[in-house]
mmCIF file of C-alpha atoms in Angstrom:
data_model
loop_
_atom_site.group_PDB
_atom_site.id
_atom_site.type_symbol
_atom_site.label_atom_id
_atom_site.label_comp_id
_atom_site.label_asym_id
_atom_site.label_seq_id
_atom_site.Cartn_x
_atom_site.Cartn_y
_atom_site.Cartn_z
ATOM 1 C CA UNK A 99 -0.068 -0.051 0.215
ATOM 2 C CA UNK A 100 0.915 3.624 -0.196
ATOM 3 C CA UNK A 101 3.045 4.871 2.790
ATOM 4 C CA UNK A 102 5.738 7.058 3.366
ATOM 5 C CA UNK A 103 9.090 6.760 5.322
ATOM 6 C CA UNK A 104 10.995 10.155 6.807
ATOM 7 C CA UNK A 105 13.964 10.275 8.900
ATOM 8 C CA UNK A 106 13.330 10.124 12.446
ATOM 9 C CA UNK A 107 14.328 12.779 14.572
ATOM 10 C CA UNK A 108 15.070 14.749 16.864
ATOM 11 C CA UNK A 109 17.370 16.743 15.069
ATOM 12 C CA UNK A 110 19.187 19.759 16.678
ATOM 13 C CA UNK A 111 20.931 22.393 14.452
ATOM 14 C CA UNK A 112 22.746 25.403 15.152
ATOM 15 C CA UNK A 113 21.627 28.566 13.587
ATOM 16 C CA UNK A 114 22.585 29.147 9.941
ATOM 17 C CA UNK A 115 23.488 25.602 9.232
ATOM 18 C CA UNK A 116 22.252 23.030 6.570
ATOM 19 C CA UNK A 117 19.228 20.982 6.871
ATOM 20 C CA UNK A 118 18.242 17.948 5.084
ATOM 21 C CA UNK A 119 15.454 15.703 6.157
ATOM 22 C CA UNK A 120 15.106 12.316 4.236
ATOM 23 C CA UNK A 121 11.773 10.941 2.909
ATOM 24 C CA UNK A 122 10.716 8.084 0.986
ATOM 25 C CA UNK A 123 7.673 7.194 -0.632
ATOM 26 C CA UNK A 124 6.242 3.908 -1.552
ATOM 27 C CA UNK A 125 3.215 4.304 -3.914
ATOM 28 C CA UNK A 126 1.288 3.303 -7.012
ATOM 29 C CA UNK A 127 1.429 5.490 -10.051
ATOM 30 C CA UNK A 128 2.341 8.905 -9.615
ATOM 31 C CA UNK A 129 1.822 10.673 -6.371
ATOM 32 C CA UNK A 130 1.736 14.330 -5.352
ATOM 33 C CA UNK A 131 4.615 14.618 -2.826
ATOM 34 C CA UNK A 132 3.961 17.451 -0.001
ATOM 35 C CA UNK A 133 5.935 18.679 2.826
ATOM 36 C CA UNK A 134 3.842 20.329 6.110
ATOM 37 C CA UNK A 135 4.929 22.032 9.093
ATOM 38 C CA UNK A 136 3.798 21.970 12.366
ATOM 39 C CA UNK A 137 4.483 24.524 14.915
ATOM 40 C CA UNK A 138 3.760 23.807 19.010
ATOM 41 C CA UNK A 139 0.314 23.585 19.591
ATOM 42 C CA UNK A 140 -1.036 24.475 16.135
ATOM 43 C CA UNK A 141 -2.586 22.733 13.203
ATOM 44 C CA UNK A 142 -0.557 21.502 9.837
ATOM 45 C CA UNK A 143 0.694 24.349 7.244
ATOM 46 C CA UNK A 144 1.458 23.466 3.998
ATOM 47 C CA UNK A 145 5.074 23.957 3.553
ATOM 48 C CA UNK A 146 5.351 23.289 -0.062
ATOM 49 C CA UNK A 147 4.694 20.451 -2.634
ATOM 50 C CA UNK A 148 5.513 18.840 -6.346
ATOM 51 C CA UNK A 149 3.093 17.070 -8.335
ATOM 52 C CA UNK A 150 5.480 15.406 -10.915
ATOM 53 C CA UNK A 151 8.728 13.830 -11.263
ATOM 54 C CA UNK A 152 11.687 16.328 -11.278
ATOM 55 C CA UNK A 153 9.398 19.016 -9.931
ATOM 56 C CA UNK A 154 11.199 21.074 -7.595
ATOM 57 C CA UNK A 155 8.730 22.830 -4.655
ATOM 58 C CA UNK A 156 9.895 25.578 -2.899
ATOM 59 C CA UNK A 157 9.104 28.177 -0.365
ATOM 60 C CA UNK A 158 10.733 30.295 2.739
ATOM 61 C CA UNK A 159 14.342 28.732 1.754
ATOM 62 C CA UNK A 160 12.884 25.310 1.809
ATOM 63 C CA UNK A 161 13.502 23.369 -1.271
ATOM 64 C CA UNK A 162 12.408 19.519 -2.067
ATOM 65 C CA UNK A 163 12.390 17.676 -5.759
ATOM 66 C CA UNK A 164 10.541 14.600 -6.424
ATOM 67 C CA UNK A 165 12.474 11.771 -7.609
ATOM 68 C CA UNK A 166 10.707 8.984 -9.372
ATOM 69 C CA UNK A 167 13.774 6.985 -9.516
ATOM 70 C CA UNK A 168 14.577 6.833 -5.691
ATOM 71 C CA UNK A 169 11.072 7.216 -4.697
ATOM 72 C CA UNK A 170 12.468 10.488 -2.438
ATOM 73 C CA UNK A 171 11.294 14.178 -1.366
ATOM 74 C CA UNK A 172 14.241 15.271 1.116
ATOM 75 C CA UNK A 173 13.652 18.311 2.433
ATOM 76 C CA UNK A 174 16.590 21.090 2.465
ATOM 77 C CA UNK A 175 17.351 24.126 3.700
ATOM 78 C CA UNK A 176 20.679 26.023 3.377
ATOM 79 C CA UNK A 177 20.491 28.100 6.265
ATOM 80 C CA UNK A 178 18.048 27.504 9.136
ATOM 81 C CA UNK A 179 16.781 30.094 11.692
ATOM 82 C CA UNK A 180 15.610 29.596 15.297
ATOM 83 C CA UNK A 181 12.205 30.056 13.790
ATOM 84 C CA UNK A 182 12.197 27.223 12.048
ATOM 85 C CA UNK A 183 12.007 24.860 14.996
ATOM 86 C CA UNK A 184 8.918 22.614 14.251
ATOM 87 C CA UNK A 185 7.960 19.294 13.305
ATOM 88 C CA UNK A 186 8.013 18.489 9.573
ATOM 89 C CA UNK A 187 6.125 16.105 7.651
ATOM 90 C CA UNK A 188 6.492 14.630 4.520
ATOM 91 C CA UNK A 189 3.153 13.274 2.867
ATOM 92 C CA UNK A 190 1.791 12.217 0.010
ATOM 93 C CA UNK A 191 -1.721 11.948 -1.986
ATOM 94 C CA UNK A 192 -2.037 8.876 -4.716
ATOM 95 C CA UNK A 193 -2.897 10.399 -8.056
ATOM 96 C CA UNK A 194 -6.340 8.252 -7.940
ATOM 97 C CA UNK A 195 -7.076 8.689 -4.432
ATOM 98 C CA UNK A 196 -8.376 11.471 -1.940
ATOM 99 C CA UNK A 197 -6.485 11.009 1.404
ATOM 100 C CA UNK A 198 -3.114 11.727 2.779
ATOM 101 C CA UNK A 199 -0.533 9.387 3.592
ATOM 102 C CA UNK A 200 1.596 11.120 6.346
ATOM 103 C CA UNK A 201 5.180 10.159 7.750
ATOM 104 C CA UNK A 202 5.592 10.013 11.213
ATOM 105 C CA UNK A 203 7.190 13.731 11.272
ATOM 106 C CA UNK A 204 10.806 14.790 12.278
ATOM 107 C CA UNK A 205 11.225 17.262 15.098
ATOM 108 C CA UNK A 206 13.825 20.312 14.394
ATOM 109 C CA UNK A 207 15.187 22.316 17.080
ATOM 110 C CA UNK A 208 17.147 25.043 15.788
ATOM 111 C CA UNK A 209 19.761 26.697 18.774
ATOM 112 C CA UNK A 210 20.892 30.186 18.151
ATOM 113 C CA UNK B 46 -10.707 35.239 4.355
ATOM 114 C CA UNK B 47 -11.527 32.979 7.109
ATOM 115 C CA UNK B 48 -9.353 29.578 7.384
ATOM 116 C CA UNK B 49 -10.310 26.088 8.916
ATOM 117 C CA UNK B 50 -11.906 26.349 11.923
ATOM 118 C CA UNK B 51 -12.704 23.843 14.740
ATOM 119 C CA UNK B 52 -14.421 23.513 17.625
ATOM 120 C CA UNK B 53 -13.377 23.019 21.120
ATOM 121 C CA UNK B 54 -10.014 23.148 21.119
ATOM 122 C CA UNK B 55 -9.394 20.988 24.152
ATOM 123 C CA UNK B 56 -11.932 18.149 25.484
ATOM 124 C CA UNK B 57 -11.649 15.970 28.234
ATOM 125 C CA UNK B 58 -14.058 12.875 28.449
ATOM 126 C CA UNK B 59 -14.330 9.622 29.924
ATOM 127 C CA UNK B 60 -13.838 5.983 28.675
ATOM 128 C CA UNK B 61 -17.428 5.003 26.964
ATOM 129 C CA UNK B 62 -18.725 8.562 26.561
ATOM 130 C CA UNK B 63 -19.372 10.100 23.251
ATOM 131 C CA UNK B 64 -17.960 13.333 21.738
ATOM 132 C CA UNK B 65 -18.984 15.297 18.887
ATOM 133 C CA UNK B 66 -16.278 17.487 17.381
ATOM 134 C CA UNK B 67 -17.068 20.505 14.703
ATOM 135 C CA UNK B 68 -15.334 22.465 12.011
ATOM 136 C CA UNK B 69 -16.094 25.352 9.508
ATOM 137 C CA UNK B 70 -14.296 24.803 6.236
ATOM 138 C CA UNK B 71 -12.532 27.400 4.595
ATOM 139 C CA UNK B 72 -14.792 29.659 2.518
ATOM 140 C CA UNK B 73 -15.391 28.296 -0.993
ATOM 141 C CA UNK B 74 -14.475 24.589 0.182
ATOM 142 C CA UNK B 75 -16.688 21.737 -0.353
ATOM 143 C CA UNK B 76 -14.886 19.213 0.751
ATOM 144 C CA UNK B 77 -13.751 18.157 4.543
ATOM 145 C CA UNK B 78 -11.477 15.518 5.740
ATOM 146 C CA UNK B 79 -10.632 14.223 9.165
ATOM 147 C CA UNK B 80 -7.586 13.247 10.560
ATOM 148 C CA UNK B 81 -6.468 11.765 13.911
ATOM 149 C CA UNK B 82 -2.955 12.547 15.227
ATOM 150 C CA UNK B 83 -1.826 10.340 17.904
ATOM 151 C CA UNK B 84 1.258 11.896 20.319
ATOM 152 C CA UNK B 85 4.191 11.531 18.316
ATOM 153 C CA UNK B 86 2.718 10.210 15.219
ATOM 154 C CA UNK B 87 1.802 11.394 11.758
ATOM 155 C CA UNK B 88 -1.969 12.261 11.026
ATOM 156 C CA UNK B 89 -4.015 8.951 10.019
ATOM 157 C CA UNK B 90 -7.092 9.642 7.655
ATOM 158 C CA UNK B 91 -10.272 8.525 9.077
ATOM 159 C CA UNK B 92 -12.968 10.094 6.351
ATOM 160 C CA UNK B 93 -13.809 12.438 3.716
ATOM 161 C CA UNK B 94 -17.004 14.176 3.024
ATOM 162 C CA UNK B 95 -18.162 15.624 -0.287
ATOM 163 C CA UNK B 96 -21.601 17.317 -1.165
ATOM 164 C CA UNK B 97 -23.036 16.011 2.173
ATOM 165 C CA UNK B 98 -21.951 12.302 1.643
ATOM 166 C CA UNK B 99 -18.933 10.139 2.786
ATOM 167 C CA UNK B 100 -16.168 10.379 -0.054
ATOM 168 C CA UNK B 101 -13.715 7.489 1.486
ATOM 169 C CA UNK B 102 -12.588 6.474 4.839
ATOM 170 C CA UNK B 103 -9.743 5.111 6.425
ATOM 171 C CA UNK B 104 -9.018 2.195 8.515
ATOM 172 C CA UNK B 105 -11.188 3.520 11.854
ATOM 173 C CA UNK B 106 -14.192 1.165 13.249
ATOM 174 C CA UNK B 107 -17.972 2.730 12.611
ATOM 175 C CA UNK B 108 -17.941 4.024 15.909
ATOM 176 C CA UNK B 109 -16.130 6.777 14.332
ATOM 177 C CA UNK B 110 -19.156 8.805 12.034
ATOM 178 C CA UNK B 111 -19.494 11.848 10.551
ATOM 179 C CA UNK B 112 -21.431 14.584 8.918
ATOM 180 C CA UNK B 113 -21.514 17.143 6.113
ATOM 181 C CA UNK B 114 -24.051 20.008 6.372
ATOM 182 C CA UNK B 115 -25.077 22.228 3.347
ATOM 183 C CA UNK B 116 -22.582 25.004 4.194
ATOM 184 C CA UNK B 117 -19.929 22.281 3.796
ATOM 185 C CA UNK B 118 -19.498 22.403 8.067
ATOM 186 C CA UNK B 119 -18.836 19.066 9.289
ATOM 187 C CA UNK B 120 -18.664 17.006 12.449
ATOM 188 C CA UNK B 121 -16.842 14.017 13.470
ATOM 189 C CA UNK B 122 -18.241 11.620 16.315
ATOM 190 C CA UNK B 123 -16.950 9.074 17.998
ATOM 191 C CA UNK B 124 -19.227 6.684 20.347
ATOM 192 C CA UNK B 125 -17.949 4.481 22.922
ATOM 193 C CA UNK B 126 -14.472 6.322 23.512
ATOM 194 C CA UNK B 127 -11.627 4.415 24.059
ATOM 195 C CA UNK B 128 -8.472 5.299 25.997
ATOM 196 C CA UNK B 129 -6.488 5.282 22.736
ATOM 197 C CA UNK B 130 -8.778 7.807 21.059
ATOM 198 C CA UNK B 131 -6.805 10.628 22.713
ATOM 199 C CA UNK B 132 -5.096 12.312 20.406
ATOM 200 C CA UNK B 133 -5.081 15.533 18.048
ATOM 201 C CA UNK B 134 -8.008 15.777 15.438
ATOM 202 C CA UNK B 135 -7.184 17.750 12.532
ATOM 203 C CA UNK B 136 -10.132 18.522 10.006
ATOM 204 C CA UNK B 137 -8.860 20.094 6.361
ATOM 205 C CA UNK B 138 -10.886 21.659 3.390
ATOM 206 C CA UNK B 139 -10.169 21.478 -0.010
ATOM 207 C CA UNK B 140 -11.448 23.686 -2.802
ATOM 208 C CA UNK B 141 -13.680 22.611 -5.915
ATOM 209 C CA UNK B 142 -12.206 21.611 -9.051
ATOM 210 C CA UNK B 143 -10.120 19.259 -10.470
ATOM 211 C CA UNK B 144 -7.028 17.904 -8.845
ATOM 212 C CA UNK B 145 -8.130 20.068 -5.609
ATOM 213 C CA UNK B 146 -7.828 16.972 -3.622
ATOM 214 C CA UNK B 147 -4.420 18.058 -3.698
ATOM 215 C CA UNK B 148 -5.413 21.421 -2.004
ATOM 216 C CA UNK B 149 -6.111 20.566 1.907
ATOM 217 C CA UNK B 150 -6.013 23.192 4.060
ATOM 218 C CA UNK B 151 -6.005 22.232 7.857
ATOM 219 C CA UNK B 152 -7.496 23.665 11.161
ATOM 220 C CA UNK B 153 -5.786 23.802 14.215
ATOM 221 C CA UNK B 154 -7.137 21.002 15.550
ATOM 222 C CA UNK B 155 -9.131 19.601 18.869
ATOM 223 C CA UNK B 156 -7.059 17.712 21.566
ATOM 224 C CA UNK B 157 -9.043 15.022 22.862
ATOM 225 C CA UNK B 158 -8.404 13.281 26.007
ATOM 226 C CA UNK B 159 -9.856 9.983 27.252
ATOM 227 C CA UNK B 160 -9.925 9.322 31.089
#
């Protein structure tokens, strides 16, 4: 079945460090891929998405590229800030379905 | 534009009781999905409502039920509460149109604690 596996945390980085959070997926066909962010006590916010192979989603300095050959959608940011501290979820929606499949989340803490 | 809102924010119930959670979709959105997020886990799909009909369901027992109203707001009802039902319940709404399932906007959630 469809599923998402993402890098376990927690991840702690110093401000301005480079961030990578790994995400791989299992799905039939061509799903759409997403990264959501959840700040403490809040719901999910869409960070970026990609709907077909080789698409790059980007927002607020974060990027992820849809890699069909490696079934991956790794999240990257060149220089993290304290305000980026949150839990990040990788997710997919199958091209023939209507529900999201989420990973278990990766907690990121950025220290000054 | 008002986003997705949910009520109540927090709720405490005891085992065996029933609970109703409410969601108001974002303006112009006609599809509502519900998710359960256990502590430290990713959200799990419960079901989706489109035009007042259930339009897909995840692996949840029948004691989880829902409704969608003509104004597209929605309710999630859980009967015979169990301790494992303690979680953050998230509602997400989607606009009409082809490929709109890609666009799900989440509310802040209702934190349910079952004692």
